[in-house]
mmCIF file of C-alpha atoms and ligand atoms in Angstrom:
data_model
loop_
_atom_site.group_PDB
_atom_site.id
_atom_site.type_symbol
_atom_site.label_atom_id
_atom_site.label_comp_id
_atom_site.label_asym_id
_atom_site.label_seq_id
_atom_site.Cartn_x
_atom_site.Cartn_y
_atom_site.Cartn_z
ATOM 1 C CA MET A 53 34.444 -1.789 -55.484
ATOM 2 C CA LEU A 54 32.310 0.641 -57.513
ATOM 3 C CA ALA A 55 29.651 2.829 -55.877
ATOM 4 C CA PHE A 56 26.577 3.774 -57.925
ATOM 5 C CA VAL A 57 26.059 7.469 -57.153
ATOM 6 C CA VAL A 58 22.807 9.173 -58.130
ATOM 7 C CA SER A 59 22.280 12.951 -58.106
ATOM 8 C CA VAL A 60 18.798 14.123 -57.124
ATOM 9 C CA ARG A 61 16.968 17.224 -55.920
ATOM 10 C CA PRO A 62 16.062 17.133 -52.204
ATOM 11 C CA ASP A 63 12.356 16.680 -53.105
ATOM 12 C CA ASP A 64 13.194 13.520 -55.046
ATOM 13 C CA VAL A 65 15.264 11.781 -52.361
ATOM 14 C CA GLU A 66 12.463 9.536 -51.123
ATOM 15 C CA VAL A 67 11.198 8.363 -54.497
ATOM 16 C CA ALA A 68 14.710 7.918 -55.930
ATOM 17 C CA SER A 69 15.740 5.936 -52.832
ATOM 18 C CA ASP A 70 12.658 3.744 -53.286
ATOM 19 C CA ALA A 71 13.706 3.152 -56.883
ATOM 20 C CA LEU A 72 17.177 2.099 -55.687
ATOM 21 C CA TRP A 73 15.722 -0.299 -53.090
ATOM 22 C CA GLY A 74 13.552 -1.734 -55.811
ATOM 23 C CA LEU A 75 16.655 -2.424 -57.897
ATOM 24 C CA GLY A 76 17.886 -4.697 -55.156
ATOM 25 C CA VAL A 77 20.502 -2.640 -53.329
ATOM 26 C CA VAL A 78 21.357 -3.495 -49.704
ATOM 27 C CA ALA A 79 22.069 0.039 -48.425
ATOM 28 C CA VAL A 80 21.598 3.656 -49.528
ATOM 29 C CA GLU A 81 23.527 6.591 -48.059
ATOM 30 C CA GLU A 82 22.373 10.205 -48.515
ATOM 31 C CA ARG A 83 25.040 12.906 -48.883
ATOM 32 C CA SER A 84 24.305 16.634 -49.281
ATOM 33 C CA THR A 85 26.216 18.455 -52.000
ATOM 34 C CA VAL A 86 27.532 22.031 -51.893
ATOM 35 C CA ASP A 87 25.016 23.170 -54.521
ATOM 36 C CA GLY A 88 22.010 22.151 -52.375
ATOM 37 C CA GLY A 89 21.456 18.809 -54.097
ATOM 38 C CA VAL A 90 21.666 15.308 -52.694
ATOM 39 C CA GLU A 91 23.703 12.293 -53.767
ATOM 40 C CA LEU A 92 22.486 8.778 -53.066
ATOM 41 C CA TRP A 93 25.417 6.367 -52.705
ATOM 42 C CA THR A 94 24.868 2.657 -53.092
ATOM 43 C CA SER A 95 26.246 -0.485 -54.736
ATOM 44 C CA LEU A 96 24.698 -2.535 -57.525
ATOM 45 C CA GLY A 97 26.951 -5.506 -56.769
ATOM 46 C CA ASP A 98 27.984 -7.061 -60.048
ATOM 47 C CA VAL A 99 25.055 -5.685 -62.055
ATOM 48 C CA ASP A 100 26.153 -3.505 -64.971
ATOM 49 C CA PRO A 101 24.403 -0.095 -64.529
ATOM 50 C CA ALA A 102 24.090 0.158 -68.303
ATOM 51 C CA THR A 103 21.653 -2.790 -68.228
ATOM 52 C CA ILE A 104 19.162 -1.335 -65.739
ATOM 53 C CA GLU A 105 16.182 0.876 -66.490
ATOM 54 C CA TRP A 106 17.185 3.913 -64.428
ATOM 55 C CA PRO A 107 15.000 7.057 -64.781
ATOM 56 C CA GLN A 108 16.820 9.630 -66.927
ATOM 57 C CA GLN A 109 15.978 12.582 -64.657
ATOM 58 C CA TRP A 110 18.431 11.289 -62.031
ATOM 59 C CA PRO A 111 21.953 11.261 -63.480
ATOM 60 C CA TRP A 112 24.369 8.682 -62.092
ATOM 61 C CA ARG A 113 28.078 8.021 -62.043
ATOM 62 C CA LEU A 114 30.356 5.265 -60.778
ATOM 63 C CA VAL A 115 32.948 5.964 -58.056
ATOM 64 C CA GLU A 116 35.700 3.615 -56.872
ATOM 65 C CA ILE A 117 35.430 3.088 -53.078
ATOM 66 C CA ASP A 118 37.105 1.106 -50.312
ATOM 67 C CA GLU A 119 35.166 -2.153 -49.790
ATOM 68 C CA THR A 120 35.855 -2.271 -46.030
ATOM 69 C CA VAL A 121 34.102 1.099 -45.620
ATOM 70 C CA ALA A 122 31.176 -0.013 -47.773
ATOM 71 C CA ASP A 123 30.543 -2.984 -45.474
ATOM 72 C CA THR A 124 30.046 -1.027 -42.210
ATOM 73 C CA TRP A 125 26.258 -1.633 -42.406
ATOM 74 C CA ARG A 126 26.986 -5.187 -41.277
ATOM 75 C CA GLU A 127 27.851 -3.954 -37.787
ATOM 76 C CA PHE A 128 24.297 -2.747 -37.347
ATOM 77 C CA ALA A 129 22.468 -5.804 -38.710
ATOM 78 C CA THR A 130 20.053 -7.520 -36.316
ATOM 79 C CA PRO A 131 17.733 -10.557 -36.565
ATOM 80 C CA ILE A 132 14.564 -9.603 -38.456
ATOM 81 C CA LEU A 133 11.208 -10.638 -37.052
ATOM 82 C CA ILE A 134 9.042 -11.607 -40.028
ATOM 83 C CA GLU A 135 6.322 -13.023 -37.808
ATOM 84 C CA PRO A 136 6.405 -13.930 -34.103
ATOM 85 C CA ASP A 137 7.639 -17.418 -35.016
ATOM 86 C CA LEU A 138 9.674 -16.650 -38.153
ATOM 87 C CA VAL A 139 13.010 -14.806 -38.077
ATOM 88 C CA VAL A 140 15.694 -14.027 -40.657
ATOM 89 C CA ARG A 141 19.128 -14.048 -39.008
ATOM 90 C CA PRO A 142 22.057 -12.288 -40.688
ATOM 91 C CA ALA A 143 24.570 -15.142 -40.844
ATOM 92 C CA TRP A 144 27.208 -13.253 -38.811
ATOM 93 C CA VAL A 145 24.815 -12.192 -36.013
ATOM 94 C CA ALA A 146 24.369 -14.441 -32.960
ATOM 95 C CA TYR A 147 20.740 -15.318 -32.243
ATOM 96 C CA ASP A 148 19.415 -17.706 -29.641
ATOM 97 C CA ALA A 149 16.095 -18.759 -31.151
ATOM 98 C CA PRO A 150 13.266 -19.368 -28.709
ATOM 99 C CA ILE A 151 11.605 -22.801 -28.993
ATOM 100 C CA GLY A 152 9.107 -22.857 -31.845
ATOM 101 C CA VAL A 153 10.748 -20.069 -33.851
ATOM 102 C CA THR A 154 11.835 -20.929 -37.388
ATOM 103 C CA VAL A 155 15.096 -19.194 -38.333
ATOM 104 C CA LEU A 156 16.394 -18.500 -41.850
ATOM 105 C CA HIS A 157 20.165 -17.957 -41.869
ATOM 106 C CA ILE A 158 21.079 -15.542 -44.654
ATOM 107 C CA GLU A 159 24.408 -14.172 -45.892
ATOM 108 C CA PRO A 160 23.499 -11.718 -48.693
ATOM 109 C CA GLY A 161 27.034 -11.109 -49.946
ATOM 110 C CA SER A 162 26.656 -8.485 -52.658
ATOM 111 C CA THR A 163 23.034 -9.429 -53.427
ATOM 112 C CA PHE A 164 19.731 -7.996 -52.204
ATOM 113 C CA GLY A 165 17.762 -10.082 -49.728
ATOM 114 C CA MET A 166 18.896 -9.573 -46.137
ATOM 115 C CA GLY A 167 15.247 -9.979 -45.197
ATOM 116 C CA ASP A 168 14.912 -6.519 -43.648
ATOM 117 C CA HIS A 169 13.298 -4.682 -46.556
ATOM 118 C CA PRO A 170 9.501 -4.341 -46.237
ATOM 119 C CA THR A 171 8.976 -5.992 -49.637
ATOM 120 C CA THR A 172 10.947 -9.077 -48.579
ATOM 121 C CA ILE A 173 9.097 -9.241 -45.245
ATOM 122 C CA LEU A 174 5.725 -8.910 -47.004
ATOM 123 C CA SER A 175 6.693 -11.541 -49.608
ATOM 124 C CA LEU A 176 7.739 -14.029 -46.917
ATOM 125 C CA ARG A 177 4.464 -13.501 -45.052
ATOM 126 C CA ALA A 178 2.431 -13.999 -48.231
ATOM 127 C CA LEU A 179 4.432 -17.116 -49.138
ATOM 128 C CA ARG A 180 3.850 -18.566 -45.717
ATOM 129 C CA ARG A 181 0.072 -18.228 -46.108
ATOM 130 C CA LEU A 182 0.146 -19.874 -49.531
ATOM 131 C CA ILE A 183 2.578 -22.759 -49.057
ATOM 132 C CA THR A 184 1.089 -26.216 -48.837
ATOM 133 C CA ALA A 185 3.140 -29.352 -48.255
ATOM 134 C CA GLY A 186 4.801 -30.452 -51.466
ATOM 135 C CA CYS A 187 4.088 -27.348 -53.546
ATOM 136 C CA SER A 188 6.529 -25.911 -56.090
ATOM 137 C CA VAL A 189 7.794 -22.314 -55.967
ATOM 138 C CA LEU A 190 9.473 -20.036 -58.519
ATOM 139 C CA ASP A 191 11.319 -16.989 -57.112
ATOM 140 C CA VAL A 192 11.876 -14.434 -59.883
ATOM 141 C CA GLY A 193 14.674 -12.063 -58.861
ATOM 142 C CA CYS A 194 15.855 -14.297 -56.033
ATOM 143 C CA GLY A 195 18.838 -12.183 -54.894
ATOM 144 C CA SER A 196 20.198 -13.929 -51.784
ATOM 145 C CA GLY A 197 17.575 -16.665 -52.226
ATOM 146 C CA VAL A 198 15.797 -15.670 -49.025
ATOM 147 C CA LEU A 199 12.310 -16.260 -50.498
ATOM 148 C CA ALA A 200 13.110 -19.526 -52.319
ATOM 149 C CA ILE A 201 14.937 -20.880 -49.275
ATOM 150 C CA GLY A 202 12.245 -19.620 -46.908
ATOM 151 C CA ALA A 203 9.623 -21.349 -49.046
ATOM 152 C CA CYS A 204 11.409 -24.705 -48.769
ATOM 153 C CA VAL A 205 12.037 -24.333 -45.040
ATOM 154 C CA LEU A 206 8.318 -23.555 -44.650
ATOM 155 C CA GLY A 207 7.199 -26.691 -46.502
ATOM 156 C CA ALA A 208 7.512 -26.278 -50.267
ATOM 157 C CA ALA A 209 8.877 -29.376 -52.000
ATOM 158 C CA THR A 210 11.131 -27.447 -54.358
ATOM 159 C CA ALA A 211 12.003 -23.878 -55.251
ATOM 160 C CA VAL A 212 13.635 -22.494 -58.361
ATOM 161 C CA GLY A 213 15.308 -19.096 -58.181
ATOM 162 C CA VAL A 214 16.320 -16.960 -61.148
ATOM 163 C CA ASP A 215 18.078 -13.606 -61.199
ATOM 164 C CA ILE A 216 19.854 -11.438 -63.751
ATOM 165 C CA ALA A 217 22.661 -10.787 -61.221
ATOM 166 C CA PRO A 218 25.321 -13.518 -61.517
ATOM 167 C CA ALA A 219 26.190 -13.176 -57.786
ATOM 168 C CA ALA A 220 22.719 -14.470 -56.898
ATOM 169 C CA VAL A 221 23.713 -17.989 -57.964
ATOM 170 C CA PRO A 222 26.611 -18.740 -55.567
ATOM 171 C CA VAL A 223 24.998 -16.703 -52.781
ATOM 172 C CA THR A 224 21.667 -18.567 -53.033
ATOM 173 C CA GLU A 225 23.457 -21.915 -53.271
ATOM 174 C CA ALA A 226 25.478 -21.175 -50.129
ATOM 175 C CA ASN A 227 22.387 -19.967 -48.257
ATOM 176 C CA ALA A 228 20.401 -23.032 -49.323
ATOM 177 C CA LEU A 229 23.194 -25.208 -47.940
ATOM 178 C CA ALA A 230 23.311 -23.251 -44.667
ATOM 179 C CA ASN A 231 19.560 -23.756 -44.253
ATOM 180 C CA GLY A 232 19.569 -27.478 -45.054
ATOM 181 C CA VAL A 233 17.565 -27.183 -48.288
ATOM 182 C CA ALA A 234 20.332 -27.330 -50.916
ATOM 183 C CA ASP A 235 18.763 -30.457 -52.446
ATOM 184 C CA ARG A 236 15.456 -28.628 -53.007
ATOM 185 C CA VAL A 237 16.621 -25.223 -54.289
ATOM 186 C CA ALA A 238 17.874 -24.684 -57.851
ATOM 187 C CA VAL A 239 19.175 -21.284 -58.917
ATOM 188 C CA SER A 240 20.411 -19.827 -62.184
ATOM 189 C CA THR A 241 20.575 -16.693 -64.304
ATOM 190 C CA THR A 242 18.033 -18.145 -66.733
ATOM 191 C CA ASP A 243 15.854 -15.381 -68.195
ATOM 192 C CA LEU A 244 12.236 -15.740 -67.124
ATOM 193 C CA GLU A 245 11.210 -16.091 -70.776
ATOM 194 C CA ASP A 246 13.299 -19.276 -70.927
ATOM 195 C CA VAL A 247 11.885 -20.809 -67.737
ATOM 196 C CA GLN A 248 9.840 -23.866 -68.658
ATOM 197 C CA GLY A 249 6.886 -25.412 -66.857
ATOM 198 C CA VAL A 250 4.507 -24.007 -64.269
ATOM 199 C CA TYR A 251 4.729 -23.510 -60.496
ATOM 200 C CA ASP A 252 2.133 -23.602 -57.726
ATOM 201 C CA ILE A 253 3.470 -20.329 -56.334
ATOM 202 C CA VAL A 254 5.435 -17.684 -58.224
ATOM 203 C CA VAL A 255 6.938 -14.801 -56.259
ATOM 204 C CA ALA A 256 8.541 -11.730 -57.821
ATOM 205 C CA ASN A 257 9.866 -8.980 -55.563
ATOM 206 C CA ILE A 258 11.044 -6.618 -58.310
ATOM 207 C CA LEU A 259 10.486 -2.980 -59.247
ATOM 208 C CA ALA A 260 7.250 -2.098 -61.077
ATOM 209 C CA PRO A 261 8.681 -1.417 -64.584
ATOM 210 C CA THR A 262 10.363 -4.824 -64.574
ATOM 211 C CA LEU A 263 7.204 -6.564 -63.331
ATOM 212 C CA ILE A 264 5.305 -4.982 -66.213
ATOM 213 C CA ALA A 265 7.959 -6.056 -68.726
ATOM 214 C CA LEU A 266 7.873 -9.607 -67.323
ATOM 215 C CA ALA A 267 4.063 -9.750 -66.985
ATOM 216 C CA PRO A 268 3.315 -12.151 -69.899
ATOM 217 C CA ASP A 269 5.894 -14.653 -68.632
ATOM 218 C CA LEU A 270 4.845 -14.226 -65.001
ATOM 219 C CA ARG A 271 1.284 -15.195 -66.029
ATOM 220 C CA ARG A 272 2.578 -18.111 -68.098
ATOM 221 C CA VAL A 273 4.554 -19.765 -65.288
ATOM 222 C CA VAL A 274 1.719 -19.798 -62.728
ATOM 223 C CA ALA A 275 0.088 -23.246 -62.588
ATOM 224 C CA PRO A 276 -3.690 -23.451 -63.048
ATOM 225 C CA GLY A 277 -5.127 -22.710 -59.596
ATOM 226 C CA GLY A 278 -1.735 -21.377 -58.482
ATOM 227 C CA ALA A 279 -0.817 -17.981 -57.089
ATOM 228 C CA LEU A 280 1.463 -15.113 -58.050
ATOM 229 C CA VAL A 281 2.895 -12.827 -55.353
ATOM 230 C CA ILE A 282 4.326 -9.528 -56.530
ATOM 231 C CA SER A 283 6.090 -7.024 -54.312
ATOM 232 C CA GLY A 284 8.587 -4.249 -54.898
ATOM 233 C CA VAL A 285 5.655 -1.940 -55.670
ATOM 234 C CA LEU A 286 4.422 1.138 -53.836
ATOM 235 C CA ALA A 287 1.073 1.139 -52.038
ATOM 236 C CA THR A 288 0.086 4.349 -53.831
ATOM 237 C CA ALA A 289 1.189 3.353 -57.331
ATOM 238 C CA HIS A 290 0.736 -0.224 -58.435
ATOM 239 C CA ALA A 291 -2.612 -0.289 -60.305
ATOM 240 C CA HIS A 292 -0.699 -0.230 -63.621
ATOM 241 C CA VAL A 293 1.195 -3.369 -62.595
ATOM 242 C CA LEU A 294 -2.049 -5.185 -61.756
ATOM 243 C CA GLU A 295 -3.477 -4.117 -65.129
ATOM 244 C CA ALA A 296 -0.490 -5.670 -66.886
ATOM 245 C CA LEU A 297 -1.043 -8.947 -65.027
ATOM 246 C CA ALA A 298 -4.763 -9.324 -65.918
ATOM 247 C CA PRO A 299 -6.623 -11.680 -66.162
ATOM 248 C CA LEU A 300 -4.892 -12.659 -62.919
ATOM 249 C CA ARG A 301 -6.524 -10.546 -60.237
ATOM 250 C CA ALA A 302 -5.598 -9.438 -56.759
ATOM 251 C CA VAL A 303 -6.994 -11.590 -53.949
ATOM 252 C CA ALA A 304 -4.918 -10.161 -51.088
ATOM 253 C CA THR A 305 -2.846 -7.021 -50.521
ATOM 254 C CA ASP A 306 -0.480 -6.576 -47.589
ATOM 255 C CA GLU A 307 1.185 -3.242 -46.809
ATOM 256 C CA GLN A 308 4.152 -2.094 -44.756
ATOM 257 C CA ASP A 309 5.946 1.273 -44.764
ATOM 258 C CA GLY A 310 4.361 2.337 -48.051
ATOM 259 C CA TRP A 311 5.232 -0.876 -49.894
ATOM 260 C CA VAL A 312 2.805 -3.669 -50.793
ATOM 261 C CA ALA A 313 2.834 -7.331 -51.697
ATOM 262 C CA VAL A 314 -0.131 -8.392 -53.803
ATOM 263 C CA THR A 315 -1.285 -11.983 -54.182
ATOM 264 C CA LEU A 316 -3.003 -12.692 -57.514
ATOM 265 C CA ARG A 317 -4.881 -15.706 -58.809
HETATM 266 C C1 SAM B 421 14.289 -6.300 -54.670
HETATM 267 S S1 SAM B 421 15.440 -7.572 -55.068
HETATM 268 C C2 SAM B 421 14.618 -8.984 -54.341
HETATM 269 C C3 SAM B 421 15.561 -10.017 -53.759
HETATM 270 C C4 SAM B 421 14.889 -11.098 -52.926
HETATM 271 N N1 SAM B 421 13.989 -11.890 -53.765
HETATM 272 C C5 SAM B 421 14.116 -10.499 -51.773
HETATM 273 O O1 SAM B 421 12.883 -10.553 -51.788
HETATM 274 O O2 SAM B 421 14.716 -9.984 -50.823
HETATM 275 C C6 SAM B 421 15.134 -7.724 -56.802
HETATM 276 C C7 SAM B 421 16.017 -8.743 -57.486
HETATM 277 O O3 SAM B 421 15.522 -8.886 -58.815
HETATM 278 C C8 SAM B 421 16.611 -9.023 -59.693
HETATM 279 N N2 SAM B 421 16.112 -8.676 -61.044
HETATM 280 C C9 SAM B 421 15.910 -7.442 -61.568
HETATM 281 N N3 SAM B 421 15.420 -7.552 -62.825
HETATM 282 C C10 SAM B 421 15.283 -8.883 -63.074
HETATM 283 C C11 SAM B 421 14.822 -9.644 -64.205
HETATM 284 N N4 SAM B 421 14.401 -9.037 -65.326
HETATM 285 N N5 SAM B 421 14.830 -10.995 -64.124
HETATM 286 C C12 SAM B 421 15.264 -11.606 -62.992
HETATM 287 N N6 SAM B 421 15.733 -10.948 -61.907
HETATM 288 C C13 SAM B 421 15.727 -9.607 -61.943
HETATM 289 C C14 SAM B 421 17.674 -8.116 -59.097
HETATM 290 O O4 SAM B 421 18.967 -8.483 -59.546
HETATM 291 C C15 SAM B 421 17.465 -8.347 -57.593
HETATM 292 O O5 SAM B 421 18.273 -9.399 -57.128
#
């Protein structure tokens, strides 16, 4: 397994880590270096680092590591409370759900989408408010499929997930099956520009530069009267993303731990 290792100055650790989370990683480890710098160790799964838009000021390298060591984060995973009656359960963690609590069972594999990142939590909450019985959902950058699957479990008729990471396809399919919605979730690596039709709700939990690049297609795939939920953006720096998405405009903004999800119509 290859680790993606980024070298940063101590002052840049927070913002560079945020950029890594926004790329869809499932864990980031900080290591001090002898010269007073910091290395951020993570995995990009099967995404080729050459294909991502990584800021040039933070050099990176790939390091071969032992996969069993890289997976130790699993020992510490716990059920994630999205709302008092909505929980995401890591598939390997036992959880006795109280009556009335809806549980999403998620095995992320090498994809992003364990449900514990603030942007995923905020996206699920926004989706829940928007979903009406029988609506259609498009999840752009579906990762583990947690949002597409959550949407169907919460009442959407169908959800389509797309992601540039090939691993997202088998992982989302397996998670859809585990949650009893395999017949309503379709997933592929189709580029957003090739996605046809329109959807009542479009959700995109992706880093700001990608949201801006995808903005024309994100607008195109929202049905008239539908809603777009974007997340993966920082509370203090997302005005430029909203500008790119005009004439859609923000109708709700939810914040957690410095991240926001914005609902636009
Ligand atoms: C932050 S993760 C979100 C995963 C999941 N939807 C969630 O909310 O937990 C972002 C995902 O977007 C995918 N992605 C990045 N750029 C993309 C693009 N241009 N088109 C589709 N997916 C993209 C990444 O591979 C990653 O799986």
